[in-house]
XYZ file of C-alpha atoms in Angstrom:
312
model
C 27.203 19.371 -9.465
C 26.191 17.375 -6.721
C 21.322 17.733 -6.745
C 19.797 17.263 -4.146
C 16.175 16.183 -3.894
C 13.548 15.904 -1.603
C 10.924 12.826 -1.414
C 8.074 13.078 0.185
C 6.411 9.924 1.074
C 8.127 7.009 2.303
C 5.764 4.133 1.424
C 7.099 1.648 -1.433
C 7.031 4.403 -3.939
C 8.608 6.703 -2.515
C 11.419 4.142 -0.853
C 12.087 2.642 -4.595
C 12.148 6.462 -6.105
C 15.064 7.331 -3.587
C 16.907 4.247 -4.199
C 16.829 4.535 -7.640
C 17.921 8.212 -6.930
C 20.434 7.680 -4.761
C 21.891 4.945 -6.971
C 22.731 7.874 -9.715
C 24.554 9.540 -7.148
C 21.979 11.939 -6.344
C 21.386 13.250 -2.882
C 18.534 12.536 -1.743
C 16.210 13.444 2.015
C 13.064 11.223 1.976
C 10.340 12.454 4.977
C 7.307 10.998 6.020
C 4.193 12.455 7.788
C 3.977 9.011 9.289
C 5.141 7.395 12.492
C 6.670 4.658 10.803
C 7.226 4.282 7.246
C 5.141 2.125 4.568
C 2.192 3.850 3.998
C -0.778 1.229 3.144
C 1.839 -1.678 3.198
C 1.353 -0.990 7.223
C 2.202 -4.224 9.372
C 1.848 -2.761 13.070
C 2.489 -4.872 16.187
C -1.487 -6.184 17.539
C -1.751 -7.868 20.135
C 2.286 -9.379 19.820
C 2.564 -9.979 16.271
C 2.682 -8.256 12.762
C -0.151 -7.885 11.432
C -0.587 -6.746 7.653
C -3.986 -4.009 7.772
C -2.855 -2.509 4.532
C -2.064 -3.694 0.927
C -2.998 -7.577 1.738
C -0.424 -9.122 -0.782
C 1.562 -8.635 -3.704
C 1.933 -9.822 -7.478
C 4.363 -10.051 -10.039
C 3.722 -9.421 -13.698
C 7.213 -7.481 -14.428
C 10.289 -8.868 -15.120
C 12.151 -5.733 -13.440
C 10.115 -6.538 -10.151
C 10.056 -10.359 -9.985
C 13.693 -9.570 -9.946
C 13.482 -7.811 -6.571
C 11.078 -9.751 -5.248
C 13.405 -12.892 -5.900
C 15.553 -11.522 -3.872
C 13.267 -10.824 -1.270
C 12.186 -14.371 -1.458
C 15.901 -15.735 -1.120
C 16.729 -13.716 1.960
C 13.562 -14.704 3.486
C 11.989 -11.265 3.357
C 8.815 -12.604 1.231
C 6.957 -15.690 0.430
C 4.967 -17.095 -1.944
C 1.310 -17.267 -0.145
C -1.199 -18.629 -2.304
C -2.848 -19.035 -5.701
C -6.191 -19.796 -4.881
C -8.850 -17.247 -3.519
C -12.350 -18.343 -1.916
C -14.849 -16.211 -3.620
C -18.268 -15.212 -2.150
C -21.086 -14.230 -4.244
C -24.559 -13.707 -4.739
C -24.422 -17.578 -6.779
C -22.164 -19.133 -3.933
C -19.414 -19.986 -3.036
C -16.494 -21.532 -4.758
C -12.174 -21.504 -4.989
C -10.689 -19.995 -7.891
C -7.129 -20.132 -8.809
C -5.199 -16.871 -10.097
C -1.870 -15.279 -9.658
C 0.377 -16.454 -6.844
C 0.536 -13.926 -4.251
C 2.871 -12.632 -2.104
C 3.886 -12.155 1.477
C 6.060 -10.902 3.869
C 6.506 -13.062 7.245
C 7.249 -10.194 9.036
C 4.661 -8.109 7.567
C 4.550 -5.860 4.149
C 6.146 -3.439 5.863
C 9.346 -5.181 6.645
C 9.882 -4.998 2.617
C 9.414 -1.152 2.260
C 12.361 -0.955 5.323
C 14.360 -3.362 2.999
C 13.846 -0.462 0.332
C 14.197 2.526 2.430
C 17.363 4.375 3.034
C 18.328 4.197 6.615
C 18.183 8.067 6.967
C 14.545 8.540 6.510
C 12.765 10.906 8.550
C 9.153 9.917 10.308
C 6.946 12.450 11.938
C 7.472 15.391 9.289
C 4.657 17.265 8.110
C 4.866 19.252 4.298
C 2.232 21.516 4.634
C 4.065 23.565 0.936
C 6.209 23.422 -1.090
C 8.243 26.534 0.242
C 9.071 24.253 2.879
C 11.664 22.292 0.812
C 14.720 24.153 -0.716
C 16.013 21.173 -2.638
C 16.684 20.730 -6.180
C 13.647 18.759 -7.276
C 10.679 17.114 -5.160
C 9.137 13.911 -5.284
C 5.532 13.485 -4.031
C 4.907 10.223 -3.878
C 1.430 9.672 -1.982
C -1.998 9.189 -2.786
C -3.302 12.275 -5.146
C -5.717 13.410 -2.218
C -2.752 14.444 -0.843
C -0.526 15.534 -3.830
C -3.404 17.939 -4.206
C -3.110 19.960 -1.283
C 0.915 21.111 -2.026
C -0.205 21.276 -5.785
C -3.480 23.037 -5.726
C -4.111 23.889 -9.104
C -2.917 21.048 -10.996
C -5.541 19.224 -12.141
C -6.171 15.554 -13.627
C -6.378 14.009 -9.880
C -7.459 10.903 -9.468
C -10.401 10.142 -6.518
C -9.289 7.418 -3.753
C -11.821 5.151 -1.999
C -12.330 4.463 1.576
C -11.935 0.851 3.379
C -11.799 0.400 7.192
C -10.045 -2.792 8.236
C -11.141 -4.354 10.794
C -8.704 -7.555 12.512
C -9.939 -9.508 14.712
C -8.412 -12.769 17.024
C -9.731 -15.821 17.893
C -8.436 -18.888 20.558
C -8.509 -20.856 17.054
C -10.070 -20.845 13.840
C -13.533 -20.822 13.111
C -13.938 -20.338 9.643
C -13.968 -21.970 6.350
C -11.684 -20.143 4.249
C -7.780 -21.611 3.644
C -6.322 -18.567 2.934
C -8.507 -15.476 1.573
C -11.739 -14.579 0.267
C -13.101 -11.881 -2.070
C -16.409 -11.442 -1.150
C -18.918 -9.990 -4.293
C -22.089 -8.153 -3.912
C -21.960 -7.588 -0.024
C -22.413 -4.421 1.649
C -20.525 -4.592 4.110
C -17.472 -7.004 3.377
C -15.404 -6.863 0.607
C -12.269 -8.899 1.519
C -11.064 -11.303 3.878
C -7.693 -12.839 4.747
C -6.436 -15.454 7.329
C -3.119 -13.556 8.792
C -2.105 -16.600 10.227
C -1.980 -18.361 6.657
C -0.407 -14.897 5.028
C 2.337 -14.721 7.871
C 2.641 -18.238 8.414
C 2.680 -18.665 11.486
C -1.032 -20.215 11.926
C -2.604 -17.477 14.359
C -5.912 -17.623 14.436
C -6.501 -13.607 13.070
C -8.840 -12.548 10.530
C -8.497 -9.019 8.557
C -11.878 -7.751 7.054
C -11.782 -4.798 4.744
C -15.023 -3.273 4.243
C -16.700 -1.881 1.451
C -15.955 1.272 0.619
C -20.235 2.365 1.273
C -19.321 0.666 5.066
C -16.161 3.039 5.542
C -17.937 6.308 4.554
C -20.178 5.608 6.826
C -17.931 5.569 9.582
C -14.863 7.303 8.746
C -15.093 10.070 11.886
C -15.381 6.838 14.085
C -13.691 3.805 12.642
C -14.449 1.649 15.870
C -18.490 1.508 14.774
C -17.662 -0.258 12.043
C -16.484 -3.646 14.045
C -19.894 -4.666 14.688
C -21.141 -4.570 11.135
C -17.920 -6.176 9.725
C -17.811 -8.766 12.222
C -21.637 -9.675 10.964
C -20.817 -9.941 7.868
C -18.502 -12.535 8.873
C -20.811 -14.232 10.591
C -23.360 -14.039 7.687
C -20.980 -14.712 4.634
C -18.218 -17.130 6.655
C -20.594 -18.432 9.113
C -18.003 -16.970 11.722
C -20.528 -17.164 14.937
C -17.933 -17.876 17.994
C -16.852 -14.078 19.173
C -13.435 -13.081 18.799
C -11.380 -12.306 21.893
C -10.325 -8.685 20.554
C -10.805 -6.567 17.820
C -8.744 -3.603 16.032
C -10.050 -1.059 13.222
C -7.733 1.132 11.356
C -9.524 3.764 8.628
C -7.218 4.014 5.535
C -9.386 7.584 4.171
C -7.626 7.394 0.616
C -7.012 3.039 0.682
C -7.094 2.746 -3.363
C -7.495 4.397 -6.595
C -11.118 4.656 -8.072
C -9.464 5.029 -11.105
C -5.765 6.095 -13.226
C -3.549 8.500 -14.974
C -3.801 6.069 -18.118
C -0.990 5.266 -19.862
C 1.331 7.061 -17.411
C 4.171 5.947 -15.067
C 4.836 8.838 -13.282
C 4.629 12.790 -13.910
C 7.617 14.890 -13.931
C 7.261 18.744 -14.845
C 8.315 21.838 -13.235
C 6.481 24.298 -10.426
C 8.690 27.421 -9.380
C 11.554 26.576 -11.558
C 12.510 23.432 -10.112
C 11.421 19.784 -11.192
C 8.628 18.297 -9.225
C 7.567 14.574 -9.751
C 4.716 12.550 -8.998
C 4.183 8.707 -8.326
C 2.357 6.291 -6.477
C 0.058 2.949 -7.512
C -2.592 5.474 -9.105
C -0.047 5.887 -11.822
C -0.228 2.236 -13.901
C -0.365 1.789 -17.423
C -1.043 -1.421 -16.581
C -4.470 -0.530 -15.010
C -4.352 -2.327 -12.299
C -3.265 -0.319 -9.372
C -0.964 -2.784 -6.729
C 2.060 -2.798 -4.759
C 4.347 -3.546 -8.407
C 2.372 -0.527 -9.574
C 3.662 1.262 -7.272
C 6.908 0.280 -7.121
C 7.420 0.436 -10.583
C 5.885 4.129 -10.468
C 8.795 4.877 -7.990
C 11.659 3.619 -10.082
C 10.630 5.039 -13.591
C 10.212 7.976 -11.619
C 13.471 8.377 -10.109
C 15.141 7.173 -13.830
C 13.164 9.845 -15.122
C 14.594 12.315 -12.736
C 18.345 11.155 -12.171
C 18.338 11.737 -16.273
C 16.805 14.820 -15.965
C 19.071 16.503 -13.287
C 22.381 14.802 -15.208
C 21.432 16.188 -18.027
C 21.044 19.969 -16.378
C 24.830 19.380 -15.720
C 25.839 19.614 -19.350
C-alpha cells in the first residue's frame, strides 16, 4: 500500500525527515510557510551576496552526520571554517580553541536545498490539521509553532528571541579572525566575520543579540541596529560606521531548553500517526544544526517502520 505523508516544515529537519521518507518508498509532500526554504539556516541575498543570519555554523559529533557532511565537503557544498573562537568577557579577552566548525560558501541554506526534495512547496500556510488528508504528518518546526496545530499536547519546550543584525563595511575594522562569543553583555551575544565564514573576505559583520535586546524590540526589529552596533563599538572597538545595515527578528531563534533523552515524538492524533522533530529534540543536549538533522532522520526511520509495518 503505497502512504503518503505530509511534512510540514522544510528547514534541515524537515528536508532530512522526507529524504529519509522518501528513501523507504514512502510518498511524501513537504510545505513550508516560508518564502524560501531553510528555516534558521536562512542565507538571503544582502546587498549581492549570501549572507548566513541564521544558525551561524555547524558541528559534527555523529558518525551518521560527519558522513553527510563529508560529502558536502567533497562536492564543495561546505567547509571547514574554524576552530578557534575570540571570547569576550567580563575578565577579557582571549582565543580559545574548540570544535571545528562548519560552513557553507554559498550560505547554510544552500545545504538544506542539497537535502530537500525538488517538489517542495513555499508559501503554504497549516493553520490545522484538517487541512492535511495524508497518512501521517510530520511537524517539524520550532514547538511555538507545533503548539498551535497541537493545542493540547503538552511538554513544549520555550524558544528564545535573537535579532541579527549584519552590517557592511568598505573593509575591516575589527579585531576578531573569525568569530566571537561575547559573555556577560547585554546587548551582544555573538559575532561572526561573514567574509571569513563564506570565504570570500567581505568586509560583513553578523551580530546576534541577546535574547533581553530582542524582546525588547521584537514589534520593530530595525531599533535594535543602534544598540547592537554599540556594542560593537564598545566590546570590538568597531568605531568607523558601516555603509548599511540589515536586521532580521528570528521570534523562536533557539531552544531554552529539551525533550531530554528524546529524538523525536511519534504518536497518534485522529487516528493517524503524527510526528514531531526539530533541534529542541537532542539527547545530546545541545541543540544545533546535527541535532536537528539527526531529529529528522530518526524521525522519518521511526515512521517509514511504522507505516511498513501497518502493511502486514
Amino acid at each position: 500500500m503505497a502512504h503518503r505523508v505530509a511534512v510540514v516544515g522544510a528547514g534541515i529537519s524537515g528536508a532530512t525527515c522526507a529524504q529519509t521518507l522518501r528513501a523507504h518508498g514512502v510518498t511524501v509532500e513537504i510545505v513550508d510557510r516560508g518564502r524560501a526554504p531553510g528555516g534558521r539556516m536562512a542565507s538571503p541575498r544582502l546587498h549581492g551576496r549570501r549572507v548566513d543570519i541564521g544558525a551561524a555554523y555547524f558541528t559534527v559529533k555523529e558518525p551518521g552526520f560527519g558522513t553527510i557532511v563529508d560529502d558536502w565537503t567533497a562536492r564543495g557544498l561546505a567547509r571547514q571554517w574554524t576552530d578557534t573562537f575570540d571570547v569576550f568577557s567580563a575578565d577579557g579577552h582571549e582565543r580559545t580553541a574548540g570544535p571545528v566548525r562548519y560552513a557553507a560558501p554559498d550560505g547554510l541554506r544552500s545545504l538544506v536545498r542539497a537535502v530537500l526534495p525538488a517538489d517542495a512547496r513555499s508559501e503554504v500556510a497549516v493553520s490545522t490539521l484538517a487541512q492535511l488528508d495524508h497518512d501521517a504528518v510530520v511537524l517539524a518546526m520550532p514547538d511555538p509553532h507545533a503548539a498551535r496545530l497541537l493545542p493540547d499536547e503538552a511538554d513544549w519546550v520555550d524558544y528564545d528571541p535573537v535579532i541579527a543584525v549584519t552590517a557592511g563595511w568598505p573593509q575591516r575594522c575589527w579585531p576578531i579572525v573569525d568569530a566571537a562569543f561575547v559573555n556577560d553583555d547585554a546587548e551582544l551575544s555573538f559575532v561572526a566575520d561573514d567574509g571569513s565564514r563564506r570565504g570570500d573576505g567581505a568586509a560583513v559583520l553578523v551580530a546576534h543579540t541577546t535574547s533581553a535586546l530582542a524582546r525588547a524590540h521584537l514589534d520593530d526589529p530595525d531599533a535594535a541596529v543602534r544598540p547592537a552596533l554599540a556594542a560593537l563599538r564598545r566590546v570590538l572597538g568597531v568605531t568607523d560606521p558601516p555603509e548599511w545595515t540589515h536586521a532580521h527578528r528570528w521570534t523562536y531563534a533557539k531552544p531554552a531548553g529539551t525533550h531530554g533523552a528524546d529524538a523525536f515524538r511519534l504518536g497518534t492524533r485522529d487516528g493517524r500517526p503524527v510526528g514531531l522533530c526539530g533541534d529542541s529534540w537532542c539527547p545530546s543536549g545541545a541543540p544545533r544544526v546535527e541535532s536537528a538533522w539527526l531529529s529528522g532522520q530518526r524521525l522519518g526511520m521511526a515512521l517509514a517502520e511504522h507505516l511498513s509495518a501497518t502493511d502486514h
